[in-house]
């Protein structure tokens, strides 16, 4: 799933490609992906692209004041095409969910792979009309997000585990399963640590790790097209998605434990004093 750095890079890349272009039409193939009906999709036809932005993990195409908002979720992606077919796509079993056709014959394919359909598209007059955007917490790289903002968030989160707090979009916007693993690894912190138990020194470390990990990922992703972003994200990971492999910092074996609806990866030596975390998924099965 694309997170803050990838969506940021997509917004930059698409912003350059779409700047000054007008939309000829938008073909919706997967009707269920379009979550709004007013304004209708054809309200975008003939509109100029003023800019492409980001809210958390949402991509925002500003079309002369009307917005096409995309949430790529787990399997969604966008693919730039220098030339799109002239005939509208037919609904079928392929991954194509929608196609944006531009006035110079180029365009954008919005695709979704897999069976867990989560891709969402919205046509709105104001991005805040999208419930997921209205609910978003502050952006961790935003100017106003200081160490004391993080401290306040953690105090307010009480005994919630820090891993869950970091990826809760209504608390902090843009961080998902992958970068929360990476941030906690960089901060040498257990993912199960209660949020309110962090000392001021811990908060400073976590704040720094957040900026370092997201900043590095953004720097690596900038200038890459959509097709190269997924590979870059994966290649930059130290623990996430690397269970059984070696921690590049200390040489211990990266481990995995169940968390919420999926799993998290961490390094015992770097993060939990060398002790593996108990996998509650396993202990539930044994009871
Ligand atoms: Zn390690």
PDB file of C-alpha atoms and ligand atoms in Angstrom:
ATOM      1  CA  UNK A   1       0.000   0.000   0.000  1.00  0.00           C
ATOM      2  CA  UNK A   2       1.405   3.410  -0.910  1.00  0.00           C
ATOM      3  CA  UNK A   3       2.013   5.581   2.141  1.00  0.00           C
ATOM      4  CA  UNK A   4       2.943   9.226   2.624  1.00  0.00           C
ATOM      5  CA  UNK A   5       6.297   9.165   0.709  1.00  0.00           C
ATOM      6  CA  UNK A   6       4.901   7.293  -2.305  1.00  0.00           C
ATOM      7  CA  UNK A   7       1.720   9.364  -2.509  1.00  0.00           C
ATOM      8  CA  UNK A   8       3.866  12.476  -2.187  1.00  0.00           C
ATOM      9  CA  UNK A   9       6.060  11.349  -5.086  1.00  0.00           C
ATOM     10  CA  UNK A  10       2.992  10.410  -7.152  1.00  0.00           C
ATOM     11  CA  UNK A  11       1.543  13.870  -6.539  1.00  0.00           C
ATOM     12  CA  UNK A  12       4.794  15.520  -7.650  1.00  0.00           C
ATOM     13  CA  UNK A  13       5.160  13.320 -10.731  1.00  0.00           C
ATOM     14  CA  UNK A  14       1.532  13.656 -11.797  1.00  0.00           C
ATOM     15  CA  UNK A  15       1.586  17.376 -11.050  1.00  0.00           C
ATOM     16  CA  UNK A  16       4.349  17.819 -13.622  1.00  0.00           C
ATOM     17  CA  UNK A  17       2.747  15.559 -16.207  1.00  0.00           C
ATOM     18  CA  UNK A  18      -0.789  16.931 -15.859  1.00  0.00           C
ATOM     19  CA  UNK A  19       0.059  20.607 -15.446  1.00  0.00           C
ATOM     20  CA  UNK A  20      -1.803  22.758 -17.941  1.00  0.00           C
ATOM     21  CA  UNK A  21      -3.573  19.767 -19.495  1.00  0.00           C
ATOM     22  CA  UNK A  22      -7.336  19.500 -19.719  1.00  0.00           C
ATOM     23  CA  UNK A  23      -9.307  16.334 -19.088  1.00  0.00           C
ATOM     24  CA  UNK A  24     -11.166  15.085 -22.148  1.00  0.00           C
ATOM     25  CA  UNK A  25     -13.098  12.462 -20.222  1.00  0.00           C
ATOM     26  CA  UNK A  26     -12.925  10.024 -17.329  1.00  0.00           C
ATOM     27  CA  UNK A  27     -14.020   6.463 -18.051  1.00  0.00           C
ATOM     28  CA  UNK A  28     -15.160   4.581 -14.967  1.00  0.00           C
ATOM     29  CA  UNK A  29     -14.758   0.824 -15.360  1.00  0.00           C
ATOM     30  CA  UNK A  30     -15.221  -0.341 -11.759  1.00  0.00           C
ATOM     31  CA  UNK A  31     -18.394   1.499 -10.748  1.00  0.00           C
ATOM     32  CA  UNK A  32     -18.030   0.452  -7.092  1.00  0.00           C
ATOM     33  CA  UNK A  33     -14.767   2.409  -6.794  1.00  0.00           C
ATOM     34  CA  UNK A  34     -16.536   5.736  -7.376  1.00  0.00           C
ATOM     35  CA  UNK A  35     -17.938   6.793  -3.992  1.00  0.00           C
ATOM     36  CA  UNK A  36     -19.697  10.052  -4.939  1.00  0.00           C
ATOM     37  CA  UNK A  37     -22.360  11.057  -7.458  1.00  0.00           C
ATOM     38  CA  UNK A  38     -22.619  14.830  -6.991  1.00  0.00           C
ATOM     39  CA  UNK A  39     -20.830  16.452  -8.766  1.00  0.00           C
ATOM     40  CA  UNK A  40     -21.093  13.754 -11.449  1.00  0.00           C
ATOM     41  CA  UNK A  41     -17.932  12.362 -13.027  1.00  0.00           C
ATOM     42  CA  UNK A  42     -18.668  14.175 -16.294  1.00  0.00           C
ATOM     43  CA  UNK A  43     -18.348  17.479 -14.429  1.00  0.00           C
ATOM     44  CA  UNK A  44     -14.608  16.904 -14.859  1.00  0.00           C
ATOM     45  CA  UNK A  45     -14.766  16.755 -18.635  1.00  0.00           C
ATOM     46  CA  UNK A  46     -13.081  19.783 -20.201  1.00  0.00           C
ATOM     47  CA  UNK A  47     -11.572  20.906 -16.881  1.00  0.00           C
ATOM     48  CA  UNK A  48      -7.952  22.060 -16.619  1.00  0.00           C
ATOM     49  CA  UNK A  49      -5.608  20.497 -14.086  1.00  0.00           C
ATOM     50  CA  UNK A  50      -4.491  23.234 -11.695  1.00  0.00           C
ATOM     51  CA  UNK A  51      -2.365  21.002  -9.518  1.00  0.00           C
ATOM     52  CA  UNK A  52      -1.968  17.650  -7.791  1.00  0.00           C
ATOM     53  CA  UNK A  53      -1.653  17.462  -4.016  1.00  0.00           C
ATOM     54  CA  UNK A  54      -1.776  15.062  -1.106  1.00  0.00           C
ATOM     55  CA  UNK A  55      -3.764  14.729   2.131  1.00  0.00           C
ATOM     56  CA  UNK A  56      -2.322  11.866   4.197  1.00  0.00           C
ATOM     57  CA  UNK A  57      -2.463   8.926   1.772  1.00  0.00           C
ATOM     58  CA  UNK A  58      -5.114  10.598  -0.433  1.00  0.00           C
ATOM     59  CA  UNK A  59      -4.117  11.958  -3.838  1.00  0.00           C
ATOM     60  CA  UNK A  60      -5.899  15.172  -4.851  1.00  0.00           C
ATOM     61  CA  UNK A  61      -6.238  16.279  -8.483  1.00  0.00           C
ATOM     62  CA  UNK A  62      -7.455  19.865  -8.462  1.00  0.00           C
ATOM     63  CA  UNK A  63      -9.461  20.404 -11.636  1.00  0.00           C
ATOM     64  CA  UNK A  64     -10.332  24.094 -11.757  1.00  0.00           C
ATOM     65  CA  UNK A  65     -11.826  23.919  -8.273  1.00  0.00           C
ATOM     66  CA  UNK A  66     -13.496  20.515  -8.543  1.00  0.00           C
ATOM     67  CA  UNK A  67     -11.406  17.715  -7.057  1.00  0.00           C
ATOM     68  CA  UNK A  68     -10.848  14.140  -8.131  1.00  0.00           C
ATOM     69  CA  UNK A  69      -9.593  12.412  -4.988  1.00  0.00           C
ATOM     70  CA  UNK A  70      -8.032   8.954  -5.016  1.00  0.00           C
ATOM     71  CA  UNK A  71      -7.343   6.591  -2.151  1.00  0.00           C
ATOM     72  CA  UNK A  72      -5.284   3.733  -3.525  1.00  0.00           C
ATOM     73  CA  UNK A  73      -5.722   1.478  -0.479  1.00  0.00           C
ATOM     74  CA  UNK A  74      -3.953  -1.913  -0.666  1.00  0.00           C
ATOM     75  CA  UNK A  75      -4.003  -2.841  -4.315  1.00  0.00           C
ATOM     76  CA  UNK A  76      -4.643   0.422  -6.129  1.00  0.00           C
ATOM     77  CA  UNK A  77      -2.137   2.151  -8.367  1.00  0.00           C
ATOM     78  CA  UNK A  78      -1.880   4.730 -11.124  1.00  0.00           C
ATOM     79  CA  UNK A  79      -0.104   4.193 -14.402  1.00  0.00           C
ATOM     80  CA  UNK A  80       0.888   6.996 -16.730  1.00  0.00           C
ATOM     81  CA  UNK A  81       0.284   6.373 -20.434  1.00  0.00           C
ATOM     82  CA  UNK A  82       1.821   8.537 -23.153  1.00  0.00           C
ATOM     83  CA  UNK A  83      -0.981   7.424 -25.398  1.00  0.00           C
ATOM     84  CA  UNK A  84      -4.299   5.939 -24.327  1.00  0.00           C
ATOM     85  CA  UNK A  85      -6.500   3.800 -26.589  1.00  0.00           C
ATOM     86  CA  UNK A  86      -9.149   5.848 -28.396  1.00  0.00           C
ATOM     87  CA  UNK A  87     -12.000   3.464 -27.551  1.00  0.00           C
ATOM     88  CA  UNK A  88     -13.392   3.580 -24.005  1.00  0.00           C
ATOM     89  CA  UNK A  89     -12.402   0.514 -21.941  1.00  0.00           C
ATOM     90  CA  UNK A  90     -14.960  -2.251 -21.409  1.00  0.00           C
ATOM     91  CA  UNK A  91     -15.784  -3.453 -17.900  1.00  0.00           C
ATOM     92  CA  UNK A  92     -14.115  -6.795 -17.425  1.00  0.00           C
ATOM     93  CA  UNK A  93     -11.973  -8.850 -15.131  1.00  0.00           C
ATOM     94  CA  UNK A  94      -8.791  -6.805 -15.618  1.00  0.00           C
ATOM     95  CA  UNK A  95      -7.293  -4.468 -13.027  1.00  0.00           C
ATOM     96  CA  UNK A  96      -8.387  -1.250 -14.789  1.00  0.00           C
ATOM     97  CA  UNK A  97     -10.788   0.708 -12.552  1.00  0.00           C
ATOM     98  CA  UNK A  98     -10.831   4.054 -14.341  1.00  0.00           C
ATOM     99  CA  UNK A  99      -9.058   5.917 -17.096  1.00  0.00           C
ATOM    100  CA  UNK A 100      -8.423   9.652 -17.246  1.00  0.00           C
ATOM    101  CA  UNK A 101      -8.014  10.800 -20.851  1.00  0.00           C
ATOM    102  CA  UNK A 102      -6.195  14.085 -21.456  1.00  0.00           C
ATOM    103  CA  UNK A 103      -6.494  16.579 -24.296  1.00  0.00           C
ATOM    104  CA  UNK A 104      -3.173  15.576 -25.889  1.00  0.00           C
ATOM    105  CA  UNK A 105      -4.052  11.868 -26.090  1.00  0.00           C
ATOM    106  CA  UNK A 106      -2.046  10.892 -23.015  1.00  0.00           C
ATOM    107  CA  UNK A 107      -3.710   9.719 -19.840  1.00  0.00           C
ATOM    108  CA  UNK A 108      -3.763   7.945 -16.574  1.00  0.00           C
ATOM    109  CA  UNK A 109      -4.889   4.422 -15.810  1.00  0.00           C
ATOM    110  CA  UNK A 110      -6.167   3.873 -12.267  1.00  0.00           C
ATOM    111  CA  UNK A 111      -5.870   0.192 -11.507  1.00  0.00           C
ATOM    112  CA  UNK A 112      -6.575  -2.197  -8.679  1.00  0.00           C
ATOM    113  CA  UNK A 113      -5.054  -5.619  -8.241  1.00  0.00           C
ATOM    114  CA  UNK A 114      -6.335  -8.341  -5.931  1.00  0.00           C
ATOM    115  CA  UNK A 115      -9.690  -9.238  -4.523  1.00  0.00           C
ATOM    116  CA  UNK A 116      -9.825  -6.986  -1.437  1.00  0.00           C
ATOM    117  CA  UNK A 117     -11.310  -4.026  -3.233  1.00  0.00           C
ATOM    118  CA  UNK A 118     -10.441  -0.855  -1.373  1.00  0.00           C
ATOM    119  CA  UNK A 119      -9.659   1.624  -4.133  1.00  0.00           C
ATOM    120  CA  UNK A 120     -11.832   4.710  -3.696  1.00  0.00           C
ATOM    121  CA  UNK A 121     -12.453   7.683  -5.980  1.00  0.00           C
ATOM    122  CA  UNK A 122     -14.357  10.814  -5.035  1.00  0.00           C
ATOM    123  CA  UNK A 123     -15.460  13.833  -7.072  1.00  0.00           C
ATOM    124  CA  UNK A 124     -15.974  16.717  -4.642  1.00  0.00           C
ATOM    125  CA  UNK A 125     -16.032  20.502  -4.534  1.00  0.00           C
ATOM    126  CA  UNK A 126     -13.914  20.558  -1.373  1.00  0.00           C
ATOM    127  CA  UNK A 127     -11.439  17.823  -0.312  1.00  0.00           C
ATOM    128  CA  UNK A 128     -12.884  18.081   3.208  1.00  0.00           C
ATOM    129  CA  UNK A 129     -16.114  16.589   1.790  1.00  0.00           C
ATOM    130  CA  UNK A 130     -14.296  13.235   1.717  1.00  0.00           C
ATOM    131  CA  UNK A 131     -14.956  11.689   5.168  1.00  0.00           C
ATOM    132  CA  UNK A 132     -11.502  10.059   5.306  1.00  0.00           C
ATOM    133  CA  UNK A 133      -9.836  13.425   4.685  1.00  0.00           C
ATOM    134  CA  UNK A 134     -12.041  15.306   7.148  1.00  0.00           C
ATOM    135  CA  UNK A 135     -11.011  12.784   9.818  1.00  0.00           C
ATOM    136  CA  UNK A 136      -7.250  13.027   9.172  1.00  0.00           C
ATOM    137  CA  UNK A 137      -4.881  13.936  11.976  1.00  0.00           C
ATOM    138  CA  UNK A 138      -1.974  16.332  11.367  1.00  0.00           C
ATOM    139  CA  UNK A 139       0.636  15.623   8.686  1.00  0.00           C
ATOM    140  CA  UNK A 140       3.871  14.487  10.380  1.00  0.00           C
ATOM    141  CA  UNK A 141       5.970  16.532   7.936  1.00  0.00           C
ATOM    142  CA  UNK A 142       3.749  19.604   8.147  1.00  0.00           C
ATOM    143  CA  UNK A 143       5.240  22.852   9.483  1.00  0.00           C
ATOM    144  CA  UNK A 144       3.035  22.842  12.555  1.00  0.00           C
ATOM    145  CA  UNK A 145       3.940  19.292  13.583  1.00  0.00           C
ATOM    146  CA  UNK A 146       6.503  19.774  16.350  1.00  0.00           C
ATOM    147  CA  UNK A 147       7.943  17.548  19.044  1.00  0.00           C
ATOM    148  CA  UNK A 148       5.338  18.915  21.443  1.00  0.00           C
ATOM    149  CA  UNK A 149       2.528  18.056  18.972  1.00  0.00           C
ATOM    150  CA  UNK A 150       3.801  14.485  19.041  1.00  0.00           C
ATOM    151  CA  UNK A 151       4.012  14.569  22.837  1.00  0.00           C
ATOM    152  CA  UNK A 152       0.383  15.737  23.057  1.00  0.00           C
ATOM    153  CA  UNK A 153      -0.770  13.013  20.671  1.00  0.00           C
ATOM    154  CA  UNK A 154       1.021  10.297  22.624  1.00  0.00           C
ATOM    155  CA  UNK A 155      -0.277  11.513  25.982  1.00  0.00           C
ATOM    156  CA  UNK A 156      -3.828  11.606  24.600  1.00  0.00           C
ATOM    157  CA  UNK A 157      -3.420   8.051  23.240  1.00  0.00           C
ATOM    158  CA  UNK A 158      -3.038   6.641  26.764  1.00  0.00           C
ATOM    159  CA  UNK A 159      -2.164   2.944  26.948  1.00  0.00           C
ATOM    160  CA  UNK A 160      -2.621   2.343  23.204  1.00  0.00           C
ATOM    161  CA  UNK A 161       0.343   0.560  21.654  1.00  0.00           C
ATOM    162  CA  UNK A 162       2.648   2.952  19.821  1.00  0.00           C
ATOM    163  CA  UNK A 163       2.484   0.892  16.593  1.00  0.00           C
ATOM    164  CA  UNK A 164      -1.287   1.384  16.384  1.00  0.00           C
ATOM    165  CA  UNK A 165      -1.059   5.079  17.241  1.00  0.00           C
ATOM    166  CA  UNK A 166       1.448   5.782  14.465  1.00  0.00           C
ATOM    167  CA  UNK A 167      -0.705   4.231  11.762  1.00  0.00           C
ATOM    168  CA  UNK A 168      -4.061   5.592  12.950  1.00  0.00           C
ATOM    169  CA  UNK A 169      -4.912   8.108  10.215  1.00  0.00           C
ATOM    170  CA  UNK A 170      -7.139  10.153  12.511  1.00  0.00           C
ATOM    171  CA  UNK A 171      -4.193  10.649  14.881  1.00  0.00           C
ATOM    172  CA  UNK A 172      -1.303  11.187  12.417  1.00  0.00           C
ATOM    173  CA  UNK A 173      -1.909  11.306   8.657  1.00  0.00           C
ATOM    174  CA  UNK A 174      -0.016   9.268   6.074  1.00  0.00           C
ATOM    175  CA  UNK A 175       1.880   6.583   7.996  1.00  0.00           C
ATOM    176  CA  UNK A 176       0.803   2.987   7.419  1.00  0.00           C
ATOM    177  CA  UNK A 177       1.973  -0.486   8.310  1.00  0.00           C
ATOM    178  CA  UNK A 178       5.312  -0.296   6.504  1.00  0.00           C
ATOM    179  CA  UNK A 179       6.658   3.055   7.642  1.00  0.00           C
ATOM    180  CA  UNK A 180       5.441   2.595  11.231  1.00  0.00           C
ATOM    181  CA  UNK A 181       7.618  -0.572  11.371  1.00  0.00           C
ATOM    182  CA  UNK A 182      10.556   1.368   9.944  1.00  0.00           C
ATOM    183  CA  UNK A 183      10.109   4.384  12.249  1.00  0.00           C
ATOM    184  CA  UNK A 184       9.946   2.190  15.369  1.00  0.00           C
ATOM    185  CA  UNK A 185      13.018   0.268  14.240  1.00  0.00           C
ATOM    186  CA  UNK A 186      14.942   3.528  13.671  1.00  0.00           C
ATOM    187  CA  UNK A 187      13.797   4.759  17.106  1.00  0.00           C
ATOM    188  CA  UNK A 188      14.821   1.392  18.670  1.00  0.00           C
ATOM    189  CA  UNK A 189      11.407   1.147  20.275  1.00  0.00           C
ATOM    190  CA  UNK A 190       9.079  -1.786  20.918  1.00  0.00           C
ATOM    191  CA  UNK A 191       5.946  -1.591  18.761  1.00  0.00           C
ATOM    192  CA  UNK A 192       3.893  -2.681  21.775  1.00  0.00           C
ATOM    193  CA  UNK A 193       5.097   0.152  24.048  1.00  0.00           C
ATOM    194  CA  UNK A 194       2.148   2.103  25.502  1.00  0.00           C
ATOM    195  CA  UNK A 195       2.025   5.566  23.894  1.00  0.00           C
ATOM    196  CA  UNK A 196       1.727   7.500  27.151  1.00  0.00           C
ATOM    197  CA  UNK A 197       4.740   5.716  28.686  1.00  0.00           C
ATOM    198  CA  UNK A 198       7.247   7.494  26.432  1.00  0.00           C
ATOM    199  CA  UNK A 199       9.644   9.823  28.270  1.00  0.00           C
ATOM    200  CA  UNK A 200      10.440  13.252  26.753  1.00  0.00           C
ATOM    201  CA  UNK A 201      13.723  11.726  25.507  1.00  0.00           C
ATOM    202  CA  UNK A 202      11.772   8.875  23.855  1.00  0.00           C
ATOM    203  CA  UNK A 203       9.442  11.392  22.200  1.00  0.00           C
ATOM    204  CA  UNK A 204      12.441  13.313  20.834  1.00  0.00           C
ATOM    205  CA  UNK A 205      13.930  10.067  19.465  1.00  0.00           C
ATOM    206  CA  UNK A 206      10.624   9.032  17.883  1.00  0.00           C
ATOM    207  CA  UNK A 207      10.103  12.485  16.361  1.00  0.00           C
ATOM    208  CA  UNK A 208      13.570  12.371  14.847  1.00  0.00           C
ATOM    209  CA  UNK A 209      13.077   8.827  13.532  1.00  0.00           C
ATOM    210  CA  UNK A 210       9.788   9.857  11.919  1.00  0.00           C
ATOM    211  CA  UNK A 211      11.444  12.729  10.071  1.00  0.00           C
ATOM    212  CA  UNK A 212      14.486  10.670   9.115  1.00  0.00           C
ATOM    213  CA  UNK A 213      12.535   7.677   7.746  1.00  0.00           C
ATOM    214  CA  UNK A 214       9.828   9.671   5.926  1.00  0.00           C
ATOM    215  CA  UNK A 215      12.305  12.312   4.732  1.00  0.00           C
ATOM    216  CA  UNK A 216      14.689   9.680   3.340  1.00  0.00           C
ATOM    217  CA  UNK A 217      11.845   7.832   1.626  1.00  0.00           C
ATOM    218  CA  UNK A 218      10.591  11.053   0.046  1.00  0.00           C
ATOM    219  CA  UNK A 219      14.109  11.948  -1.117  1.00  0.00           C
ATOM    220  CA  UNK A 220      14.521   8.495  -2.709  1.00  0.00           C
ATOM    221  CA  UNK A 221      11.060   8.634  -4.320  1.00  0.00           C
ATOM    222  CA  UNK A 222      11.261  12.157  -5.747  1.00  0.00           C
ATOM    223  CA  UNK A 223      11.709  12.153  -9.469  1.00  0.00           C
ATOM    224  CA  UNK A 224      10.620   8.530  -9.834  1.00  0.00           C
ATOM    225  CA  UNK A 225       7.622   7.742 -11.997  1.00  0.00           C
ATOM    226  CA  UNK A 226       4.734   5.663 -10.690  1.00  0.00           C
ATOM    227  CA  UNK A 227       6.197   2.500 -12.206  1.00  0.00           C
ATOM    228  CA  UNK A 228       9.389   2.671 -10.118  1.00  0.00           C
ATOM    229  CA  UNK A 229       7.922   3.713  -6.783  1.00  0.00           C
ATOM    230  CA  UNK A 230       6.835   0.331  -5.452  1.00  0.00           C
ATOM    231  CA  UNK A 231      10.272  -1.200  -6.001  1.00  0.00           C
ATOM    232  CA  UNK A 232      11.945   1.771  -4.366  1.00  0.00           C
ATOM    233  CA  UNK A 233       9.682   1.530  -1.323  1.00  0.00           C
ATOM    234  CA  UNK A 234      10.451  -2.168  -0.861  1.00  0.00           C
ATOM    235  CA  UNK A 235      14.198  -1.720  -1.383  1.00  0.00           C
ATOM    236  CA  UNK A 236      14.382   0.964   1.297  1.00  0.00           C
ATOM    237  CA  UNK A 237      12.886  -1.204   4.073  1.00  0.00           C
ATOM    238  CA  UNK A 238      15.113  -2.415   6.943  1.00  0.00           C
ATOM    239  CA  UNK A 239      12.592  -4.572   8.821  1.00  0.00           C
ATOM    240  CA  UNK A 240       9.179  -4.242   7.176  1.00  0.00           C
ATOM    241  CA  UNK A 241       8.377  -7.257   5.004  1.00  0.00           C
ATOM    242  CA  UNK A 242      11.776  -8.771   5.866  1.00  0.00           C
ATOM    243  CA  UNK A 243      10.913 -11.427   8.506  1.00  0.00           C
ATOM    244  CA  UNK A 244      13.634 -14.072   8.634  1.00  0.00           C
ATOM    245  CA  UNK A 245      16.216 -11.790   7.047  1.00  0.00           C
ATOM    246  CA  UNK A 246      19.108 -10.036   8.749  1.00  0.00           C
ATOM    247  CA  UNK A 247      18.718  -6.655  10.448  1.00  0.00           C
ATOM    248  CA  UNK A 248      21.077  -4.311   8.584  1.00  0.00           C
ATOM    249  CA  UNK A 249      21.877  -2.474  11.834  1.00  0.00           C
ATOM    250  CA  UNK A 250      22.770  -5.281  14.263  1.00  0.00           C
ATOM    251  CA  UNK A 251      22.717  -8.567  12.325  1.00  0.00           C
ATOM    252  CA  UNK A 252      19.916 -10.174  14.392  1.00  0.00           C
ATOM    253  CA  UNK A 253      17.080 -11.931  12.562  1.00  0.00           C
ATOM    254  CA  UNK A 254      14.046  -9.767  11.796  1.00  0.00           C
ATOM    255  CA  UNK A 255      10.909 -11.244  13.366  1.00  0.00           C
ATOM    256  CA  UNK A 256       7.196 -10.989  12.733  1.00  0.00           C
ATOM    257  CA  UNK A 257       4.253 -10.865  15.103  1.00  0.00           C
ATOM    258  CA  UNK A 258       0.511 -10.499  14.523  1.00  0.00           C
ATOM    259  CA  UNK A 259      -0.854  -6.999  14.811  1.00  0.00           C
ATOM    260  CA  UNK A 260      -4.445  -5.881  14.235  1.00  0.00           C
ATOM    261  CA  UNK A 261      -5.570  -7.185  10.836  1.00  0.00           C
ATOM    262  CA  UNK A 262      -2.063  -8.046   9.608  1.00  0.00           C
ATOM    263  CA  UNK A 263       1.454  -8.475  10.956  1.00  0.00           C
ATOM    264  CA  UNK A 264       4.339  -6.259  11.947  1.00  0.00           C
ATOM    265  CA  UNK A 265       8.053  -6.869  11.618  1.00  0.00           C
ATOM    266  CA  UNK A 266      10.731  -5.777  14.082  1.00  0.00           C
ATOM    267  CA  UNK A 267      14.254  -6.544  15.255  1.00  0.00           C
ATOM    268  CA  UNK A 268      14.467  -8.014  18.798  1.00  0.00           C
ATOM    269  CA  UNK A 269      18.026  -6.787  19.446  1.00  0.00           C
ATOM    270  CA  UNK A 270      17.340  -3.241  18.246  1.00  0.00           C
ATOM    271  CA  UNK A 271      13.856  -2.858  19.681  1.00  0.00           C
ATOM    272  CA  UNK A 272      12.864  -5.254  22.452  1.00  0.00           C
ATOM    273  CA  UNK A 273      16.042  -5.919  24.468  1.00  0.00           C
ATOM    274  CA  UNK A 274      16.715  -9.112  22.497  1.00  0.00           C
ATOM    275  CA  UNK A 275      13.440 -10.757  23.580  1.00  0.00           C
ATOM    276  CA  UNK A 276      10.985 -11.801  20.859  1.00  0.00           C
ATOM    277  CA  UNK A 277       7.465 -10.424  21.315  1.00  0.00           C
ATOM    278  CA  UNK A 278       4.745 -12.941  22.175  1.00  0.00           C
ATOM    279  CA  UNK A 279       2.609 -13.687  19.163  1.00  0.00           C
ATOM    280  CA  UNK A 280      -0.942 -13.443  20.444  1.00  0.00           C
ATOM    281  CA  UNK A 281      -2.196 -14.997  17.224  1.00  0.00           C
ATOM    282  CA  UNK A 282      -0.319 -18.183  18.110  1.00  0.00           C
ATOM    283  CA  UNK A 283      -1.303 -18.208  21.789  1.00  0.00           C
ATOM    284  CA  UNK A 284      -4.953 -17.777  20.813  1.00  0.00           C
ATOM    285  CA  UNK A 285      -4.736 -20.864  18.675  1.00  0.00           C
ATOM    286  CA  UNK A 286      -3.157 -22.896  21.495  1.00  0.00           C
ATOM    287  CA  UNK A 287      -5.852 -22.094  24.072  1.00  0.00           C
TER     288      UNK A 287
HETATM  289 ZN1  LIG B   1      18.658  -4.926  14.683  1.00  0.00          ZN
END
